[in-house]
């Protein structure tokens, strides 16, 4: 887990997390309404480049994330490609019917999934939980109890990961993994969830009491250890994002790679 | 609810009930304490000491809602509470952020925070290269001291400590009490604790509870303890001299191993975690009927060693059991028994591995009954393993390992977090097993166990097996004592 981050000192780590959050979420909405296949192709291309430039993940992790995303996108595209409607048939075999129109729609859908994941990862791989929640409290006035609640939950993740390994070892020792078949598999799943749920509930309750014992109150005014403010970098960030999005649209207009400018029309 | 008198606090005629239990936990319990007092609450497990502590601090009913009634509940204005579990007291990932969390709650100006954080860390003697360090990289003892530092940030006049060392090793325990002693000088301390060796020096008042949650003795340390000394053994409290008491009543703990049949041989053995060698031994040969103690500092590689031997981690080199199917002859007991429970009742738990091996049901029933009897779990046979007490959970985990009649039993700190009564019950069981020919291999921090029971001591240091001393009979006995002295210096 510890070697996931290559560097937490990159430019994108210094952006105001609330701004990053809002801008990135609005991008999701923008690309939700794009029906032009060319725009989608160019946008995913430019965001892929941007992702590689700004991501804070170590190379190996970064590669596998993108690879995984590609596979997921392929799945979401394949359903549309193989079972869609259209008049220009490319391939027909029993249930599978591929037409030019469905191919275009499928590709658009796949690329949209891919772009969404990239944008999401640009955010996720350059934002640390503590500054993010501090910024949410300070800039977006998110209630203190939710922010600290989420932070406490983040702390549980590595503890739970360790717990998972322990339970797996214990199952091997008890001979549970020697049983083959569906029923033992179901029981193993059951055991994992029951044990981890029981431990997590207990931990959560203890943590909550400990936090209250430290005079954490949900309403009163408080000071902050980290002041999350604004800087010139935030401006750079807005420019970079706008540039990436605009480039996608401009290239789609001047260098269209396909004839499908609106996949819903055909 | 709030404090009116300036010099003393407490609760009068407390009645309290837990949901789904018919009996009241307390019936008109009263307890008062004065500013500057250092009070130790003692009693058997489950008598409600921790609950009293939570009532005294106002956590009940303010944070933990329980049906309770009292004529008077006076809570100090400024108090801090240290809990048992080092892992669940924090809500932030980094050391400095955790203390800052408390400062934020107190609305301290941001500019003063770094300086204050350093001051509180100094007070508990927690020296870190960089205060912005991940909390999960700290040892249990350091985490508990961090917990104290973050409580000190509340500037409390009263400190409540609820078995803060129950999950610490002897080394961490000693350091923690040293810290508490320092910071407690001009504060009021109310302590619940089972291991009282280091606490006795600085408390001045002792309160004893019985099983029914009643206070039956309350007075100055010396008198109370002298008068009720026998009660301490009954309650399972670790007090100075408990080992010599135990030895007097014990006959079968002389060390002798006549068997010399080799059961496990390691040659150029290395255990890997995440592709890095974390433990290595050039040559090691273990014999039947030995009680092998593995000792060493935290993180030295003791657990890695036994997990490697169990085949739970990747290993290099030679590992040779003298059995064809080691999984049927070697059993492993984890440090946290809850992880290894795989069924929903005590009975099924015991029968589980027998059913995996397709034994006939009659034989299974016979063995289950026998083990329920031997490990004193008969009354709990239909309960869910998670509902058992700490001691019962541990006994169940050992019982479910032993029901297969293994030749080797490997245990990772089996007495960790157990009270004295449970520990001695376990040790008696292990001793019986060893005399019946089972080989016991255990990781432990308790040097007393090593002294009294082990026939052989393996010392692990920085991921290497550095010392292996066999203690068989007569002449070597003295030698063993000396060597153990050396260990103690190394280990503690």
Short mmCIF file of C-alpha atoms in Angstrom, two decimals, chain A residues 10-199:
data_model
loop_
_atom_site.label_atom_id
_atom_site.label_comp_id
_atom_site.label_asym_id
_atom_site.label_seq_id
_atom_site.Cartn_x
_atom_site.Cartn_y
_atom_site.Cartn_z
CA UNK A 10 3.02 17.36 -7.97
CA UNK A 11 1.19 20.44 -9.21
CA UNK A 12 -2.29 18.92 -9.03
CA UNK A 13 -1.89 18.07 -5.32
CA UNK A 14 -1.71 21.77 -4.55
CA UNK A 15 -5.02 22.72 -6.09
CA UNK A 16 -7.83 23.66 -3.77
CA UNK A 17 -9.61 20.31 -3.40
CA UNK A 18 -13.11 21.81 -3.39
CA UNK A 19 -12.44 23.62 -6.67
CA UNK A 20 -11.01 20.45 -8.14
CA UNK A 21 -14.03 18.50 -6.94
CA UNK A 22 -16.57 20.93 -8.39
CA UNK A 23 -14.84 21.42 -11.73
CA UNK A 24 -14.31 17.71 -12.24
CA UNK A 25 -17.92 16.92 -11.36
CA UNK A 26 -19.15 19.50 -13.84
CA UNK A 27 -17.04 17.83 -16.53
CA UNK A 28 -19.03 14.65 -16.00
CA UNK A 29 -22.17 16.58 -16.89
CA UNK A 30 -20.54 18.15 -19.96
CA UNK A 31 -19.52 14.80 -21.43
CA UNK A 32 -22.86 13.24 -20.56
CA UNK A 33 -24.42 15.42 -23.29
CA UNK A 34 -21.79 14.89 -25.98
CA UNK A 35 -23.25 12.84 -28.84
CA UNK A 36 -20.43 13.47 -31.30
CA UNK A 37 -18.17 10.44 -31.60
CA UNK A 38 -15.25 12.57 -32.84
CA UNK A 39 -15.38 14.80 -29.77
CA UNK A 40 -15.37 11.76 -27.53
CA UNK A 41 -12.38 10.25 -29.33
CA UNK A 42 -10.33 13.41 -29.06
CA UNK A 43 -11.45 14.10 -25.49
CA UNK A 44 -10.41 10.65 -24.27
CA UNK A 45 -7.10 11.08 -26.07
CA UNK A 46 -6.36 14.45 -24.44
CA UNK A 47 -7.50 13.32 -20.98
CA UNK A 48 -5.30 10.24 -21.25
CA UNK A 49 -2.33 12.52 -21.88
CA UNK A 50 -3.35 14.83 -19.06
CA UNK A 51 -3.80 11.88 -16.71
CA UNK A 52 -0.28 10.64 -17.39
CA UNK A 53 1.13 14.12 -16.86
CA UNK A 54 -0.54 14.90 -13.54
CA UNK A 55 -1.25 11.57 -11.85
CA UNK A 56 0.49 10.99 -8.55
CA UNK A 57 0.34 7.21 -8.83
CA UNK A 58 3.46 5.12 -9.23
CA UNK A 59 3.93 3.92 -12.82
CA UNK A 60 3.00 0.29 -12.28
CA UNK A 61 -0.23 1.11 -10.46
CA UNK A 62 -1.09 3.77 -12.98
CA UNK A 63 -0.72 1.34 -15.86
CA UNK A 64 -2.94 -1.30 -14.31
CA UNK A 65 -5.63 1.25 -13.45
CA UNK A 66 -5.81 2.46 -17.03
CA UNK A 67 -5.72 -1.10 -18.31
CA UNK A 68 -8.59 -2.09 -16.01
CA UNK A 69 -10.56 0.98 -17.09
CA UNK A 70 -10.09 0.03 -20.75
CA UNK A 71 -11.47 -3.44 -20.13
CA UNK A 72 -14.49 -2.07 -18.27
CA UNK A 73 -15.10 0.41 -21.10
CA UNK A 74 -14.89 -2.40 -23.62
CA UNK A 75 -17.58 -4.29 -21.73
CA UNK A 76 -19.90 -1.31 -21.62
CA UNK A 77 -19.31 -0.75 -25.35
CA UNK A 78 -19.79 -4.38 -26.38
CA UNK A 79 -23.42 -4.61 -25.24
CA UNK A 80 -24.37 -1.64 -27.37
CA UNK A 81 -22.27 -2.72 -30.34
CA UNK A 82 -23.59 -6.27 -30.56
CA UNK A 83 -27.27 -5.83 -29.81
CA UNK A 84 -28.08 -2.36 -31.14
CA UNK A 85 -30.32 -1.27 -34.02
CA UNK A 86 -29.30 0.15 -37.39
CA UNK A 87 -29.62 -0.25 -41.16
CA UNK A 88 -26.01 -0.74 -42.35
CA UNK A 89 -25.34 -4.30 -41.28
CA UNK A 90 -21.71 -5.29 -40.84
CA UNK A 91 -22.15 -8.67 -39.19
CA UNK A 92 -25.14 -10.84 -38.37
CA UNK A 93 -25.08 -14.19 -36.59
CA UNK A 94 -28.13 -15.44 -34.63
CA UNK A 95 -28.61 -12.96 -31.76
CA UNK A 96 -25.61 -10.81 -32.54
CA UNK A 97 -26.24 -7.94 -34.93
CA UNK A 98 -23.54 -5.36 -35.55
CA UNK A 99 -24.43 -2.32 -37.61
CA UNK A 100 -22.45 0.82 -38.38
CA UNK A 101 -24.81 2.84 -36.21
CA UNK A 102 -24.63 0.50 -33.24
CA UNK A 103 -20.85 0.34 -33.60
CA UNK A 104 -20.67 4.13 -33.40
CA UNK A 105 -23.01 4.30 -30.42
CA UNK A 106 -21.14 1.53 -28.68
CA UNK A 107 -17.81 3.22 -29.23
CA UNK A 108 -19.21 6.49 -27.90
CA UNK A 109 -20.52 4.74 -24.82
CA UNK A 110 -17.23 2.94 -24.26
CA UNK A 111 -15.20 6.11 -24.70
CA UNK A 112 -17.53 7.96 -22.36
CA UNK A 113 -16.93 5.34 -19.68
CA UNK A 114 -13.22 5.61 -20.34
CA UNK A 115 -13.19 9.41 -20.16
CA UNK A 116 -15.29 9.43 -16.99
CA UNK A 117 -12.87 7.02 -15.34
CA UNK A 118 -9.85 9.07 -16.42
CA UNK A 119 -11.38 12.29 -15.13
CA UNK A 120 -12.33 10.57 -11.90
CA UNK A 121 -8.83 9.20 -11.54
CA UNK A 122 -7.27 12.60 -12.21
CA UNK A 123 -9.15 13.68 -9.12
CA UNK A 124 -8.69 10.57 -7.01
CA UNK A 125 -4.98 10.16 -7.64
CA UNK A 126 -4.08 13.75 -6.85
CA UNK A 127 -6.23 14.35 -3.77
CA UNK A 128 -5.34 13.26 -0.24
CA UNK A 129 -8.29 12.62 2.06
CA UNK A 130 -7.31 14.98 4.89
CA UNK A 131 -6.92 18.20 2.83
CA UNK A 132 -9.99 17.24 0.80
CA UNK A 133 -12.29 17.01 3.82
CA UNK A 134 -10.75 20.08 5.44
CA UNK A 135 -11.44 21.99 2.25
CA UNK A 136 -15.01 20.67 2.09
CA UNK A 137 -15.57 21.98 5.62
CA UNK A 138 -13.94 25.33 4.97
CA UNK A 139 -15.02 26.20 1.42
CA UNK A 140 -18.23 24.24 0.92
CA UNK A 141 -19.40 24.36 4.57
CA UNK A 142 -19.92 20.62 4.74
CA UNK A 143 -21.06 19.75 8.31
CA UNK A 144 -18.13 18.89 10.54
CA UNK A 145 -19.57 15.56 11.66
CA UNK A 146 -19.68 14.16 8.10
CA UNK A 147 -16.17 15.29 7.29
CA UNK A 148 -14.57 13.83 10.42
CA UNK A 149 -16.76 10.77 10.15
CA UNK A 150 -15.37 10.12 6.68
CA UNK A 151 -11.82 10.75 7.83
CA UNK A 152 -12.25 8.24 10.67
CA UNK A 153 -13.59 5.77 8.11
CA UNK A 154 -10.50 6.29 5.92
CA UNK A 155 -8.35 5.30 8.85
CA UNK A 156 -10.21 1.98 9.04
CA UNK A 157 -9.34 0.93 5.48
CA UNK A 158 -5.77 -0.28 6.10
CA UNK A 159 -6.88 -1.90 9.35
CA UNK A 160 -9.58 -3.78 7.48
CA UNK A 161 -7.17 -4.83 4.76
CA UNK A 162 -4.90 -6.32 7.38
CA UNK A 163 -7.85 -8.01 9.01
CA UNK A 164 -8.84 -9.56 5.71
CA UNK A 165 -5.40 -11.15 5.38
CA UNK A 166 -5.61 -12.50 8.92
CA UNK A 167 -8.99 -14.09 8.27
CA UNK A 168 -7.72 -15.62 5.05
CA UNK A 169 -4.76 -17.15 6.88
CA UNK A 170 -7.03 -18.39 9.65
CA UNK A 171 -9.31 -20.07 7.13
CA UNK A 172 -6.37 -21.85 5.58
CA UNK A 173 -5.25 -23.02 8.99
CA UNK A 174 -8.72 -24.24 9.91
CA UNK A 175 -8.96 -26.23 6.70
CA UNK A 176 -11.80 -24.17 5.30
CA UNK A 177 -10.03 -23.67 2.00
CA UNK A 178 -9.67 -27.42 1.54
CA UNK A 179 -13.40 -27.78 0.94
CA UNK A 180 -14.36 -27.39 -2.68
CA UNK A 181 -17.67 -26.44 -4.22
CA UNK A 182 -20.33 -23.76 -4.13
CA UNK A 183 -21.60 -24.25 -0.59
CA UNK A 184 -18.22 -23.94 1.14
CA UNK A 185 -17.48 -20.93 -1.05
CA UNK A 186 -20.74 -19.36 0.08
CA UNK A 187 -19.88 -20.13 3.69
CA UNK A 188 -16.45 -18.62 3.32
CA UNK A 189 -17.97 -15.42 1.93
CA UNK A 190 -20.42 -15.44 4.77
CA UNK A 191 -17.64 -15.81 7.29
CA UNK A 192 -15.55 -13.00 5.80
CA UNK A 193 -18.47 -10.58 5.85
CA UNK A 194 -19.73 -11.57 9.28
CA UNK A 195 -16.35 -11.34 10.98
CA UNK A 196 -15.36 -8.10 9.29
CA UNK A 197 -18.77 -6.54 9.86
CA UNK A 198 -18.73 -7.46 13.55
CA UNK A 199 -15.22 -6.07 13.99
#
